[in-house]
Short mmCIF file of C-alpha atoms and ligand atoms in Angstrom, two decimals:
data_model
loop_
_atom_site.label_atom_id
_atom_site.label_comp_id
_atom_site.label_asym_id
_atom_site.label_seq_id
_atom_site.Cartn_x
_atom_site.Cartn_y
_atom_site.Cartn_z
CA MET Q 4 99.00 24.96 160.41
CA MET Q 5 99.93 26.67 156.94
CA GLU Q 6 97.87 23.59 155.46
CA PHE Q 7 94.93 24.28 157.54
CA ARG Q 8 94.72 27.76 156.50
CA SER Q 9 95.47 27.32 152.66
CA LEU Q 10 92.30 24.90 153.13
CA GLU Q 11 90.49 27.59 155.13
CA ASP Q 12 91.31 30.17 151.92
CA LEU Q 13 90.09 26.85 149.11
CA LEU Q 14 86.99 26.58 151.08
CA ASP Q 15 86.31 30.57 150.41
CA LEU Q 16 87.59 29.94 146.83
CA GLN Q 17 85.13 27.35 146.42
CA ALA Q 18 82.29 29.68 147.72
CA VAL Q 19 83.27 32.45 145.00
CA ASP Q 20 83.58 29.44 142.29
CA LEU Q 21 80.21 28.42 143.34
CA GLU Q 22 78.67 31.82 143.31
CA ILE Q 23 80.31 32.25 139.58
CA ASP Q 24 78.76 28.81 138.46
CA ARG Q 25 75.28 30.20 139.96
CA LEU Q 26 75.61 33.57 138.22
CA LEU Q 27 76.55 31.96 134.95
CA TYR Q 28 73.43 29.78 135.41
CA GLN Q 29 71.48 32.28 136.40
CA ARG Q 30 72.86 34.46 133.36
CA GLN Q 31 71.84 31.54 130.61
CA ASN Q 32 68.13 30.41 132.31
CA LEU Q 33 66.55 33.94 132.74
CA PRO Q 34 62.42 33.28 132.33
CA ALA Q 35 63.15 36.63 129.83
CA LEU Q 36 65.14 34.30 127.42
CA GLU Q 37 62.36 31.73 126.62
CA GLN Q 38 59.92 34.55 126.38
CA TYR Q 39 62.31 36.53 124.20
CA LYS Q 40 62.53 32.92 121.97
CA ILE Q 41 58.83 33.16 122.09
CA ALA Q 42 58.43 36.09 121.10
CA ALA Q 43 61.37 35.77 117.97
CA ALA Q 44 60.05 32.91 116.72
CA GLU Q 45 56.23 34.59 116.25
CA VAL Q 46 57.67 37.99 114.47
CA ALA Q 47 59.72 35.22 112.39
CA GLN Q 48 56.42 33.58 111.55
CA LEU Q 49 54.77 36.71 110.96
CA ASP Q 50 57.05 37.84 108.98
CA VAL Q 51 56.75 34.80 106.50
CA LEU Q 52 52.99 35.30 106.61
CA ILE Q 53 53.34 39.29 106.07
CA THR Q 54 55.64 38.15 102.80
CA ASP Q 55 53.04 35.29 101.61
CA VAL Q 56 50.37 37.93 101.69
CA THR Q 57 52.28 40.54 100.41
CA GLY Q 58 52.79 38.42 97.07
CA ARG Q 59 49.53 37.42 96.69
CA ILE Q 60 48.58 41.15 96.74
CA ARG Q 61 51.41 42.13 94.03
CA GLU Q 62 49.94 38.89 91.95
CA ASN Q 63 46.30 40.51 92.64
CA ASP Q 64 47.33 43.75 91.57
CA LEU Q 65 49.14 42.32 88.07
CA VAL Q 66 45.94 40.19 87.51
CA VAL Q 67 43.73 43.34 87.72
CA ASP Q 68 46.05 45.73 85.63
CA ARG Q 69 46.02 42.94 82.64
CA ALA Q 70 42.14 42.80 82.90
CA GLU Q 71 41.87 46.71 82.80
CA GLY Q 72 44.00 46.71 79.70
CA GLU Q 73 42.05 43.77 78.06
CA LEU Q 74 38.95 45.66 79.06
CA THR Q 75 40.11 49.08 77.73
CA ILE Q 76 40.73 47.15 74.46
CA THR Q 77 37.76 45.67 74.29
CA GLU Q 78 35.84 48.66 75.06
CA ILE Q 79 37.56 50.63 72.45
CA LYS Q 80 36.96 47.64 69.58
CA LEU Q 81 33.31 48.12 71.09
CA GLU Q 82 33.11 51.60 70.21
CA GLN Q 83 34.70 50.70 66.80
CA GLU Q 84 32.15 48.28 65.71
CA GLU Q 85 29.49 50.05 66.82
CA ARG Q 86 30.48 53.31 64.93
CA ARG Q 87 30.59 51.05 62.02
CA LEU Q 88 27.29 49.49 62.71
CA TYR Q 89 25.31 53.06 63.32
CA ALA Q 90 27.34 54.71 59.98
CA GLY Q 91 24.81 52.41 58.18
CA GLY Q 92 25.25 51.26 54.61
CA LEU Q 93 26.17 47.88 55.43
CA SER Q 94 24.05 44.57 53.97
CA ALA Q 95 21.90 43.15 55.95
CA ARG Q 96 24.29 40.46 56.28
CA ASP Q 97 26.99 42.24 57.80
CA ALA Q 98 24.91 44.53 59.75
CA GLU Q 99 23.77 40.84 60.99
CA HIS Q 100 27.28 39.80 61.62
CA LEU Q 101 28.37 42.90 62.94
CA ARG Q 102 25.37 43.09 65.75
CA ALA Q 103 26.67 39.92 66.40
CA GLU Q 104 29.77 41.16 67.00
CA VAL Q 105 28.83 43.84 69.34
CA ASP Q 106 26.85 41.49 71.53
CA MET Q 107 29.89 39.46 72.14
CA LEU Q 108 31.75 42.35 72.83
CA ARG Q 109 29.50 43.88 75.62
CA ARG Q 110 29.25 40.09 77.22
CA ARG Q 111 33.05 40.00 77.01
CA ILE Q 112 33.33 43.61 78.83
CA SER Q 113 30.52 42.78 81.45
CA GLN Q 114 32.38 39.63 82.30
CA ARG Q 115 35.82 41.45 82.68
CA GLU Q 116 33.99 44.36 84.65
CA ASP Q 117 32.70 41.08 87.33
CA GLU Q 118 36.04 39.58 87.43
CA ILE Q 119 37.96 42.68 88.12
CA LEU Q 120 34.88 43.69 91.06
CA ALA Q 121 36.02 40.41 92.43
CA LEU Q 122 39.60 40.76 92.06
CA ILE Q 123 38.84 43.95 93.85
CA ASP Q 124 37.12 42.25 96.56
CA GLU Q 125 39.46 39.84 96.86
CA ARG Q 126 42.36 43.01 97.47
CA GLU Q 127 39.98 44.14 99.83
CA LEU Q 128 40.36 41.42 101.81
CA GLN Q 129 44.38 40.59 101.45
CA ASP Q 130 44.54 44.49 102.92
CA ALA Q 131 42.72 43.86 105.70
CA GLU Q 132 44.72 40.29 106.49
CA ALA Q 133 48.05 42.42 105.73
CA ALA Q 134 46.89 45.24 108.44
CA ASP Q 135 45.77 42.57 110.68
CA LEU Q 136 49.47 40.83 110.02
CA ASP Q 137 51.40 43.88 110.56
CA GLY Q 138 49.40 44.89 113.53
CA ARG Q 139 50.01 41.67 115.48
CA ARG Q 140 53.70 41.72 114.06
CA SER Q 141 53.74 45.58 115.77
CA VAL Q 142 52.96 43.88 118.82
CA ALA Q 143 55.20 41.12 118.65
CA SER Q 144 58.09 42.81 117.92
CA THR Q 145 57.67 45.57 120.59
CA THR Q 146 57.68 42.76 123.15
CA GLN Q 147 60.86 41.49 121.34
CA GLY Q 148 62.08 44.55 121.95
CA GLY Q 149 60.89 44.87 125.79
CA LEU Q 150 62.77 41.06 126.56
CA GLU Q 151 65.57 42.27 124.85
CA ASN Q 152 66.00 45.21 127.26
CA GLU Q 153 65.05 43.57 130.16
CA ILE Q 154 67.58 40.81 129.02
CA ALA Q 155 70.36 43.30 128.91
CA THR Q 156 69.67 45.06 132.04
CA ALA Q 157 69.28 41.59 134.26
CA TRP Q 158 72.92 40.53 132.23
CA LYS Q 159 74.83 43.76 132.71
CA ALA Q 160 73.74 43.30 136.59
CA ILE Q 161 74.85 39.44 136.53
CA ASP Q 162 78.10 40.48 134.93
CA GLY Q 163 78.98 43.11 137.48
CA ASP Q 164 78.33 40.50 140.03
CA ILE Q 165 80.34 38.13 137.99
CA ALA Q 166 83.43 40.42 137.70
CA ARG Q 167 83.46 41.41 141.37
CA ALA Q 168 83.22 37.75 142.56
CA GLU Q 169 86.50 37.01 139.71
CA VAL Q 170 88.21 40.17 142.01
CA ARG Q 171 87.52 38.46 144.95
CA LYS Q 172 89.00 34.86 143.11
CA ALA Q 173 92.21 36.63 142.20
CA ASP Q 174 92.81 37.88 145.71
CA ILE Q 175 92.54 34.54 147.27
CA ILE Q 176 94.28 32.70 144.41
CA PRO Q 177 97.66 33.67 145.47
CA LEU Q 178 97.04 32.77 148.86
CA ILE Q 179 96.65 29.01 147.97
CA PRO Q 180 99.86 26.57 147.17
CA ALA Q 181 99.89 25.47 143.57
CA GLU Q 182 99.38 21.76 143.82
CA LEU Q 183 96.66 22.23 145.63
CA LEU Q 184 94.91 24.37 143.54
CA GLU Q 185 95.72 22.27 140.71
CA THR Q 186 94.03 19.70 142.62
CA TYR Q 187 91.19 21.88 143.68
CA GLU Q 188 90.85 22.86 139.69
CA GLN Q 189 91.07 19.32 138.44
CA LEU Q 190 88.36 17.70 141.39
CA ARG Q 191 85.75 20.79 140.98
CA PRO Q 192 84.23 19.78 137.59
CA ILE Q 193 83.78 15.86 138.67
CA LYS Q 194 82.29 16.64 141.99
CA GLU Q 195 79.55 18.83 141.17
CA GLY Q 196 81.45 21.95 141.65
CA VAL Q 197 82.64 20.77 145.46
CA ALA Q 198 86.21 19.94 145.77
CA ILE Q 199 86.66 20.63 149.50
CA GLY Q 200 84.49 19.74 152.14
CA ARG Q 201 84.48 21.21 155.85
CA LEU Q 202 84.98 17.80 158.47
CA ALA Q 203 82.01 18.92 160.89
CA ASP Q 204 80.18 16.75 163.21
CA ASP Q 205 82.06 13.61 161.89
CA GLN Q 206 80.73 14.25 158.61
CA CYS Q 207 82.41 15.00 155.57
CA GLY Q 208 80.99 18.54 154.16
CA GLY Q 209 81.04 17.08 150.27
CA CYS Q 210 79.31 13.53 150.38
CA HIS Q 211 77.99 14.25 154.29
CA LEU Q 212 79.03 10.67 154.92
CA ARG Q 213 80.53 9.28 158.29
CA LEU Q 214 84.06 9.24 159.16
CA THR Q 215 85.22 7.09 162.08
CA ALA Q 216 88.17 8.25 164.50
CA ALA Q 217 90.12 6.12 162.54
CA GLU Q 218 89.63 7.54 159.75
CA GLN Q 219 89.61 10.63 160.94
CA SER Q 220 93.49 10.62 162.26
CA GLN Q 221 94.09 8.94 159.03
CA VAL Q 222 92.74 12.14 157.40
CA ALA Q 223 94.89 14.41 159.70
CA LYS Q 224 97.71 12.72 158.86
CA SER Q 225 97.80 12.91 154.82
CA ASP Q 226 98.78 15.90 152.76
CA PRO Q 227 96.37 17.29 151.62
CA PRO Q 228 93.75 15.49 154.05
CA ARG Q 229 90.87 13.48 151.66
CA CYS Q 230 87.49 11.93 152.45
CA PRO Q 231 88.21 8.23 152.55
CA HIS Q 232 84.70 7.88 150.87
CA CYS Q 233 84.73 10.42 148.13
CA ARG Q 234 87.88 11.67 147.74
CA ARG Q 235 87.31 15.42 148.49
CA LEU Q 236 89.54 17.39 150.11
CA LEU Q 237 88.65 17.88 153.65
CA ALA Q 238 89.19 20.73 155.65
CA PRO Q 239 89.13 19.86 159.31
ZN1 LIG E 304 83.25 12.90 151.59
#
């Protein structure tokens, strides 16, 4: 009878172990975890795009600075040449030469101004792109943060359930003989978590196969009793 009592305790232990298995599975397979991965990947992808557009903005600014610097130099040069031209006292040939130079400088200034305007237009587009990306990143990041909280809350609840199950498990374990416990621990990983079944309606509770009367009396005589079909422990 002691043995039967131990088998009953082992069934209780298995129920707790199966619950812990279920809780651990639940912990690792929260729907929010998958959503979190998607949100985190989106944030990371947006960060790449933001880095890219920020780099292009910086480059554009450098090009604008350079073009503006060149424009200023050309404007100063134009002013000097115009002053020389208007001061007069030049030979017709030199005046002609200087007029051509002034025309060339004016064309260059106009060209530079057009270039700078195009760069400023480009910069506006880049600013709009950056603002759009920042907005999307902010939404994705908020989603990610919300999911993080959701996961933390769910994990806390599950961990509480696991801790309570572990307490029940610790209460049951001392009731079971060490040898039987060892057999149970060896069988559980290779029997989908079910190391012991109850014999009911002539069926093994583990593999659900039928046992003949002869097999049942054989099982009752063996220590510990095990199913002849699946070799699980069998509680009568
Ligand atoms: Zn069986």
